[in-house]
CSV table of C-alpha atoms in Angstrom, one decimal:
chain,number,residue,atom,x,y,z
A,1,UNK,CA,28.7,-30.2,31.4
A,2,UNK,CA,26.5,-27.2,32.0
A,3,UNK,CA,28.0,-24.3,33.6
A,4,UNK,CA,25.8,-22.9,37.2
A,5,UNK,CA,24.3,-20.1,35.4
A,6,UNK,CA,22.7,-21.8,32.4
A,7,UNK,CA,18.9,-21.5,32.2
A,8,UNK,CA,17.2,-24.2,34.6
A,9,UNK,CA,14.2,-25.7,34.1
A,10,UNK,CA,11.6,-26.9,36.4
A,11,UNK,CA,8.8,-29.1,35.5
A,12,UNK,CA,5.8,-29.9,37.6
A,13,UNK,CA,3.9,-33.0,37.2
A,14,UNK,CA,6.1,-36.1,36.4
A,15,UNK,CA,3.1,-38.0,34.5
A,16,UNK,CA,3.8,-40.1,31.1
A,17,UNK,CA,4.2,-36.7,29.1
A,18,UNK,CA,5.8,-34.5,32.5
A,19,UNK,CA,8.3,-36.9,33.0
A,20,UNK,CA,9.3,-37.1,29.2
A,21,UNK,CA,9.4,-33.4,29.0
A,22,UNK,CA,11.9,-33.3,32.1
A,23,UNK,CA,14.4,-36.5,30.9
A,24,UNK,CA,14.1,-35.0,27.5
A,25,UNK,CA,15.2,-31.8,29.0
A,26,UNK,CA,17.7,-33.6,30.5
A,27,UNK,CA,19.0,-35.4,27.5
A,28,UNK,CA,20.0,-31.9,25.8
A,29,UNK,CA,22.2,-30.8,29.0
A,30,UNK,CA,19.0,-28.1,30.5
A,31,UNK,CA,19.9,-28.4,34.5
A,32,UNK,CA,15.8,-29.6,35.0
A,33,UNK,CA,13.8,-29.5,38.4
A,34,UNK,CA,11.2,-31.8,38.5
A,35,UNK,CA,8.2,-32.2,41.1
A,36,UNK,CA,5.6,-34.6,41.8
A,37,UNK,CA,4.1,-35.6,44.9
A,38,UNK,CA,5.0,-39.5,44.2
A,39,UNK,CA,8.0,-40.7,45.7
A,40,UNK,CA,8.6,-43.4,43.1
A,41,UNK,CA,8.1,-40.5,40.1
A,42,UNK,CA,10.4,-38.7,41.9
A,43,UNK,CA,13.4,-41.7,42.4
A,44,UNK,CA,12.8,-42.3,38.7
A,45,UNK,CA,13.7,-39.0,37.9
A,46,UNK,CA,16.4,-38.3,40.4
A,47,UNK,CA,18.1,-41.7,39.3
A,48,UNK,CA,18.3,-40.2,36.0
A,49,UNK,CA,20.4,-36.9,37.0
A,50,UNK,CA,17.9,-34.6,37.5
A,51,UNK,CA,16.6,-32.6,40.9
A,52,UNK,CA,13.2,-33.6,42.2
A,53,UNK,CA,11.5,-32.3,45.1
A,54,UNK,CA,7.5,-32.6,46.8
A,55,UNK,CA,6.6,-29.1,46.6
A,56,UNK,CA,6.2,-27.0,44.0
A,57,UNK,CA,7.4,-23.9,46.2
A,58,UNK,CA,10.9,-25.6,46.8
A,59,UNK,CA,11.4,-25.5,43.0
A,60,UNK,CA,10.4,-22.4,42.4
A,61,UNK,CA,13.1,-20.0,42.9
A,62,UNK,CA,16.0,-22.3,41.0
A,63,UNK,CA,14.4,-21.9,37.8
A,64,UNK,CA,14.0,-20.0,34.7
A,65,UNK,CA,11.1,-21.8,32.9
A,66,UNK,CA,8.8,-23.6,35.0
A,67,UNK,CA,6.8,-25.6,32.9
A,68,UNK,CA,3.3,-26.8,34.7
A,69,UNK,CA,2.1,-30.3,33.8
A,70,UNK,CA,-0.8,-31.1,35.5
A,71,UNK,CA,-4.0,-32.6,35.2
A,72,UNK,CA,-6.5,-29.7,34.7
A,73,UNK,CA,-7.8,-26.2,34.8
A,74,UNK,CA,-7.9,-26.2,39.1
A,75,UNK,CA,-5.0,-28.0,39.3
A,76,UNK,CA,-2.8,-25.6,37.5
A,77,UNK,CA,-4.7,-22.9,39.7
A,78,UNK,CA,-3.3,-24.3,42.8
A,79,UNK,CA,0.4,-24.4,41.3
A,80,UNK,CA,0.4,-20.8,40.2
A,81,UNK,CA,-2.0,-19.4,43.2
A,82,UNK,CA,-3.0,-21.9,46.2
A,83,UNK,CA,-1.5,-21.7,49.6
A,84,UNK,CA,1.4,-23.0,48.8
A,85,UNK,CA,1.8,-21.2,45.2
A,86,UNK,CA,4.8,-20.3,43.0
A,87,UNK,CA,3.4,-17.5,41.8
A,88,UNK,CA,5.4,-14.9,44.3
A,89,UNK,CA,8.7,-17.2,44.5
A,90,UNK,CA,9.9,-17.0,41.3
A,91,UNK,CA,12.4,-14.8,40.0
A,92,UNK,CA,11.4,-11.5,38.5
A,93,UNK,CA,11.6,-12.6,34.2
A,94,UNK,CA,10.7,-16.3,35.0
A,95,UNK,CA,8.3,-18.0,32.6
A,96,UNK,CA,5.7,-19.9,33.3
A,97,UNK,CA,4.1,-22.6,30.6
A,98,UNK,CA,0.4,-23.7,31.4
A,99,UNK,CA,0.3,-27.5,29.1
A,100,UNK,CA,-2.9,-28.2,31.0
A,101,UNK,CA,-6.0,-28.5,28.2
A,102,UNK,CA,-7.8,-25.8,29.7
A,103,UNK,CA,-10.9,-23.3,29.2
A,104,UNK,CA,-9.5,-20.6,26.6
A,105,UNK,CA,-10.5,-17.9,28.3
A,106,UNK,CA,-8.4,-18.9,31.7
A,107,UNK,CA,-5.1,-18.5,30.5
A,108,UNK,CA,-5.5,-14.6,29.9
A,109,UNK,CA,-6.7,-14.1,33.4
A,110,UNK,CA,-3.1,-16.3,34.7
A,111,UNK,CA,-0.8,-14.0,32.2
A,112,UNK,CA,-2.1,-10.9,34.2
A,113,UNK,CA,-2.0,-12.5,37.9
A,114,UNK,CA,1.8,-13.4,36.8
A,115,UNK,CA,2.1,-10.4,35.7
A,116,UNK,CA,1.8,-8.7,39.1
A,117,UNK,CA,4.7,-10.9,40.4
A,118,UNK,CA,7.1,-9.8,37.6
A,119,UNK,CA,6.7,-13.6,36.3
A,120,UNK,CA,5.5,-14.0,32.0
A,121,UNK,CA,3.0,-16.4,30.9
A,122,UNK,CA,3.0,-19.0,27.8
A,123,UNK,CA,-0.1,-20.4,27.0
A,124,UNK,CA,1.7,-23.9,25.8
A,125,UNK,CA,-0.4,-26.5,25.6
A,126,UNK,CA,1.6,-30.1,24.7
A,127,UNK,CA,0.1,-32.9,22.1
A,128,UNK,CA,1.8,-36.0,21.4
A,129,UNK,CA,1.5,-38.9,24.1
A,130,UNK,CA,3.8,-40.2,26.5
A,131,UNK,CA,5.5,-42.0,23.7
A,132,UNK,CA,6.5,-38.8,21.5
A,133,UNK,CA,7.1,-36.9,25.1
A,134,UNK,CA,9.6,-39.6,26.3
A,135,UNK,CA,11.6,-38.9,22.7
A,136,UNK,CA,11.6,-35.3,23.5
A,137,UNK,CA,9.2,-34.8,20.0
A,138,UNK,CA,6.3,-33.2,21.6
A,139,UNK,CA,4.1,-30.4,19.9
A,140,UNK,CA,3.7,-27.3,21.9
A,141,UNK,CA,0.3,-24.6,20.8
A,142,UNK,CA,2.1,-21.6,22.4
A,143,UNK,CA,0.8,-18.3,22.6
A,144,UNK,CA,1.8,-15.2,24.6
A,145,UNK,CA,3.8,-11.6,24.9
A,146,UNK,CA,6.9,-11.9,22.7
A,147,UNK,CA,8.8,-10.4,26.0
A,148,UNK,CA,7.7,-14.1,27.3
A,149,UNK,CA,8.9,-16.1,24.4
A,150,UNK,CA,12.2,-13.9,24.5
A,151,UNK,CA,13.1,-14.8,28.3
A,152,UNK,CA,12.2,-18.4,27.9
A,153,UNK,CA,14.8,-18.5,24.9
A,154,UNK,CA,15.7,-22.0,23.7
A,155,UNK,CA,13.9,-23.7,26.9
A,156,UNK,CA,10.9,-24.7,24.9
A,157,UNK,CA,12.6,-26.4,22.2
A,158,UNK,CA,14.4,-28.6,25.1
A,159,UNK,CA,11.8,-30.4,25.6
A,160,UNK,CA,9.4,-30.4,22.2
A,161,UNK,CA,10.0,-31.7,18.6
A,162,UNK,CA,7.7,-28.7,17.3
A,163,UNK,CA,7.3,-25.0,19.0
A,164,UNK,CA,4.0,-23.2,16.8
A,165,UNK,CA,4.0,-19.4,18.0
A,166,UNK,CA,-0.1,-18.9,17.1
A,167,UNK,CA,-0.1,-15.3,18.9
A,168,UNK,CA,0.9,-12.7,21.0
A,169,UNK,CA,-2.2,-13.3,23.0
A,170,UNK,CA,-2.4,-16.0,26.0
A,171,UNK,CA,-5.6,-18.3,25.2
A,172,UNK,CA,-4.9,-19.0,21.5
A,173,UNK,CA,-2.7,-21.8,22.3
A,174,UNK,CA,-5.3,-23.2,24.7
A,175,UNK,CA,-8.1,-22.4,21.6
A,176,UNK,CA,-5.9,-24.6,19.0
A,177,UNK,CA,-5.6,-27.3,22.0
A,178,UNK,CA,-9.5,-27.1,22.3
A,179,UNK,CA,-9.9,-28.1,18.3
A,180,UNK,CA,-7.4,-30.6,18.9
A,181,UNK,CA,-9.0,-32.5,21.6
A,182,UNK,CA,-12.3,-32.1,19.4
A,183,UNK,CA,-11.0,-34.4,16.6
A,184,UNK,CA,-8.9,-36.3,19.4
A,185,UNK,CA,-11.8,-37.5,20.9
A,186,UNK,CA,-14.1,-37.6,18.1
A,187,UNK,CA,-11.7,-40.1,16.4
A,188,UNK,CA,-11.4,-42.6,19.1
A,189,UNK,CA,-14.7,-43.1,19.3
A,190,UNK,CA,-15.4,-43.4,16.0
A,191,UNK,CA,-12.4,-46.0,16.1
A,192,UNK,CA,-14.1,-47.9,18.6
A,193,UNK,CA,-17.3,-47.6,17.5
A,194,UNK,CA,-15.5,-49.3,13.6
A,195,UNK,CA,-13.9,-51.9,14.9
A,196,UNK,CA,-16.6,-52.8,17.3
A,197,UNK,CA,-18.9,-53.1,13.9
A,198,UNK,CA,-15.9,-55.2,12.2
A,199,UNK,CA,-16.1,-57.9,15.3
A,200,UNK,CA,-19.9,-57.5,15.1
A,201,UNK,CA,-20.1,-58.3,11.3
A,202,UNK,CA,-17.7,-61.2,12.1
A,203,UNK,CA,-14.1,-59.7,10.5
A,204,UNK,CA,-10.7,-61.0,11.9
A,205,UNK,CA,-10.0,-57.9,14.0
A,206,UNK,CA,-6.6,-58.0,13.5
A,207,UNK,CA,-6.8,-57.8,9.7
A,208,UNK,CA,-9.5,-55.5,9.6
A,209,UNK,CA,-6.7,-52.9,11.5
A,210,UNK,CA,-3.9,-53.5,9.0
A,211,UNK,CA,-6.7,-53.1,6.4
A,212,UNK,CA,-7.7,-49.7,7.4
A,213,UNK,CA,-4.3,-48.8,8.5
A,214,UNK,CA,-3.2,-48.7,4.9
A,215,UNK,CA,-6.9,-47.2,3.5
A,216,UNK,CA,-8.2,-43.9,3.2
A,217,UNK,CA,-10.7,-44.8,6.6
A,218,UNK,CA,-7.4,-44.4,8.9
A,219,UNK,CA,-6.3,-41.6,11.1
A,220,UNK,CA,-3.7,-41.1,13.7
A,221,UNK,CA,-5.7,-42.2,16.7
A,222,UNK,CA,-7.2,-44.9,14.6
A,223,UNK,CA,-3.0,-46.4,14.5
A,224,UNK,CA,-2.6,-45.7,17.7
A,225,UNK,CA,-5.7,-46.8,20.0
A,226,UNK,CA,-7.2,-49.8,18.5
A,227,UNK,CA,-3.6,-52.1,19.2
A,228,UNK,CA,-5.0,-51.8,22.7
A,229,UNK,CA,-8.2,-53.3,21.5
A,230,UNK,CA,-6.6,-55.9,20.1
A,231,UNK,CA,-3.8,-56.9,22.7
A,232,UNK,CA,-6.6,-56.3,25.4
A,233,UNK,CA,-4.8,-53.8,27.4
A,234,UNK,CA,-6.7,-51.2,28.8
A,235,UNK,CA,-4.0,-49.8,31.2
A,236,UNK,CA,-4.7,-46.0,30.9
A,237,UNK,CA,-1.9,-44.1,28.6
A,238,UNK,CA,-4.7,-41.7,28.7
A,239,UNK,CA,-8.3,-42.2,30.4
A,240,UNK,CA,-11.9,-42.4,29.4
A,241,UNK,CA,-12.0,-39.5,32.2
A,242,UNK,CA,-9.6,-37.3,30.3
A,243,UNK,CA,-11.9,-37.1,27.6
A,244,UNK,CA,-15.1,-36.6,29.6
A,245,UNK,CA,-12.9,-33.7,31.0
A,246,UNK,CA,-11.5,-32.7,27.8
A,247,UNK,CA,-14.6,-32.5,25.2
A,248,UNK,CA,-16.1,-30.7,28.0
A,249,UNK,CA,-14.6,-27.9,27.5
A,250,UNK,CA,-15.4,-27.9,24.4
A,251,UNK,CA,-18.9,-27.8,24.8
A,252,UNK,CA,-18.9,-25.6,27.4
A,253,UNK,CA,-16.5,-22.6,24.6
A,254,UNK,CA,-19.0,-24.1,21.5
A,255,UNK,CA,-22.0,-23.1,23.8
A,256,UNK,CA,-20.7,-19.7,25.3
A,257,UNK,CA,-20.2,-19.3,21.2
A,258,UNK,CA,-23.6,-20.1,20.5
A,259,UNK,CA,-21.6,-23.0,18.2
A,260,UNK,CA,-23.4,-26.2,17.4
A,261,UNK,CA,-21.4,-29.4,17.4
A,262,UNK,CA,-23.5,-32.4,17.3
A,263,UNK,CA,-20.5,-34.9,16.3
A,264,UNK,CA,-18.3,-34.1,19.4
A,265,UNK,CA,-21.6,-34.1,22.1
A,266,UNK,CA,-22.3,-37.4,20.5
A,267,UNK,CA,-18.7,-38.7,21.2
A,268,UNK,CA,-18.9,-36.8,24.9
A,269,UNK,CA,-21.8,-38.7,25.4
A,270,UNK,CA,-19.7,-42.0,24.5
A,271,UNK,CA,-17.0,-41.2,27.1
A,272,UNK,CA,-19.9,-40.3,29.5
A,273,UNK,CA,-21.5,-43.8,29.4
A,274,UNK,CA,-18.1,-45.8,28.9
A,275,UNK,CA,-16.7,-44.1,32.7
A,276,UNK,CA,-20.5,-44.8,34.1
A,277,UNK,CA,-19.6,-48.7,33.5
A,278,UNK,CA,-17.5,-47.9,36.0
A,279,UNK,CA,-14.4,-47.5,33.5
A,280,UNK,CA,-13.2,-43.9,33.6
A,281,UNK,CA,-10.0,-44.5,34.7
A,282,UNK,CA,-9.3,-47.3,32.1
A,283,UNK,CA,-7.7,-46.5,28.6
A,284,UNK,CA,-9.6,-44.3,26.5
A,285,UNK,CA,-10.0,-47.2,23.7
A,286,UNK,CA,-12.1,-48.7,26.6
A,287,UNK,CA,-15.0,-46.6,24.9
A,288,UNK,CA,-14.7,-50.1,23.0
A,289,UNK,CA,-16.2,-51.9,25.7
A,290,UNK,CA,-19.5,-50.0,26.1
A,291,UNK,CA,-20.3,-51.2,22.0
A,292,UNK,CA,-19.3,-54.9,23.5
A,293,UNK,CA,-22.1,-54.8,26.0
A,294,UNK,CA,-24.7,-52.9,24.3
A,295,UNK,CA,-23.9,-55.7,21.4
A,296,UNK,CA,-22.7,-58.9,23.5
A,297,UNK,CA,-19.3,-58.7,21.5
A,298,UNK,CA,-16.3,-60.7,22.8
A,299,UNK,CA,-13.2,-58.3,23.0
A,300,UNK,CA,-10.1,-59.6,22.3
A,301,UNK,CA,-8.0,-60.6,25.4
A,302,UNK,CA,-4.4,-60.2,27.0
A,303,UNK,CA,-4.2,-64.2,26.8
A,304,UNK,CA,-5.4,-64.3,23.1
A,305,UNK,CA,-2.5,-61.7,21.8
A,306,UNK,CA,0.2,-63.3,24.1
């Protein structure tokens, strides 16, 4: 049992990875806060032992490490700074952790707003899925003052199978994320783009992915996006829309860098057309379906792999 002064964390955003960050948190005794503005995200994670409230300013003051989960750059902005911002009700020597991909060059601009409150800043953006969040496995591209990474303490590593320090400098983290997203994105739509080909050319789709999965052609997102080709399930574990957000930001920093990347605006351009079928907020292996039209393929179906 955990004593009533042992570090608390809050977590805001109880999405597929928030809410494995908090139970995970959990799991390793960390007294955890959790907030989301869905009551049934918030019964899960009550049910489960932990605290969860509506408002991100109710939280606030209980806890040590807030760690902010949310959807993007603006969203984040609100947490910290909107009307009803945590920014000036946290304790003096709180840390905040920004998982948000993001614009690199935000995160610096956070760390010094923070900074007027008293409050530290980890740039911490999170990889892994809901799957790898749920087992409390998580990667975390941190970077910030060591003072920050000293008052968080074990916190981080409550929640996240690997910690990288990359810097004493918030915005590195966020940079790293940026690459990652690159050849995140860049690889499921080459995935798609493969196995809409295989169907095309007339291979069993099924044994063409157990084929590549044990062949030099495979990758990570390869394993893990084309099963949802082939059971047909497009329920979003993360959306065609995430991507449009995501590999813009990219090519907004590769542009301010005067940077060419002609593979990841090609794959932008994927996601782009895939959420104008109307799409966006399926599965990101839905960037499948835009090859299917353009080639009148038949996809396989929920019905086929039950």
């Amino acid at each position: 049992m955990t004593s009533p002064s042992a570090p608390t964390l809050g977590v805001i955003g109880l999405g597929s990875m928030g809410m494995g960050a908090a139970l995970s948190a959990l799991r390793n005794g960390v007294p955890t806060w959790g907030c989301d503005p869905r009551a049934e995200a918030r019964a899960a994670f009550e049910q489960a032992g932990g605290r969860a409230v509506a408002s991100a300013a109710e939280l606030a003051p209980h806890c040590d490490v807030v760690l902010v989960l949310v959807v993007n750059a603006a969203q984040t902005e609100d947490v910290l700074f909107g009307a009803q911002g945590i920014a000036p009700l946290l304790k003096k020597g709180a840390v905040v952790v920004t998982s948000a991909t993001v614009d690199p060059a935000l995160p610096p601009q956070w760390e010094a707003r923070l900074a007027e409150h008293g409050v530290f800043l980890i740039d911490g953006p999170v990889s892994g899925g809901a799957k790898k969040a749920a087992a409390g496995q998580m990667t975390v591209m941190a970077s910030g003052k060591p003072e920050a990474f000293a008052a968080a303490g074990e916190l981080l590593n409550a929640f996240a199978g690997k910690v990288y320090r990359l810097g004493d400098a918030a915005g590195v983290g966020s940079t790293v994320k940026m690459v990652n997203q690159h050849l995140a994105g860049v690889h499921i739509a080459t995935a798609c783009e493969a196995m809409a080909l295989g169907i095309k050319a007339g291979a069993d789709p099924r044994q063409l992915y157990e084929v590549i999965c044990n062949s030099a052609g495979m990758s990570w997102m390869f394993e893990n996006r084309v099963p949802h080709i082939l059971d047909g399930d497009y329920t979003p574990l993360s959306a065609v829309n995430i991507f449009v957000k995501d590999l813009g930001i990219v090519l907004d920093a590769a542009r301010a860098l005067k940077f060419p990347l002609p593979l990841a605006a090609t794959a932008h351009q994927l996601y782009l057309s895939t959420a104008a079928m109307g799409l966006g907020g399926e599965d990101d292996s839905a960037v499948v379906k835009y090859y299917a039209q353009l080639a009148g393929l038949e996809l396989p179906t929920a019905k086929e792999a039950a």
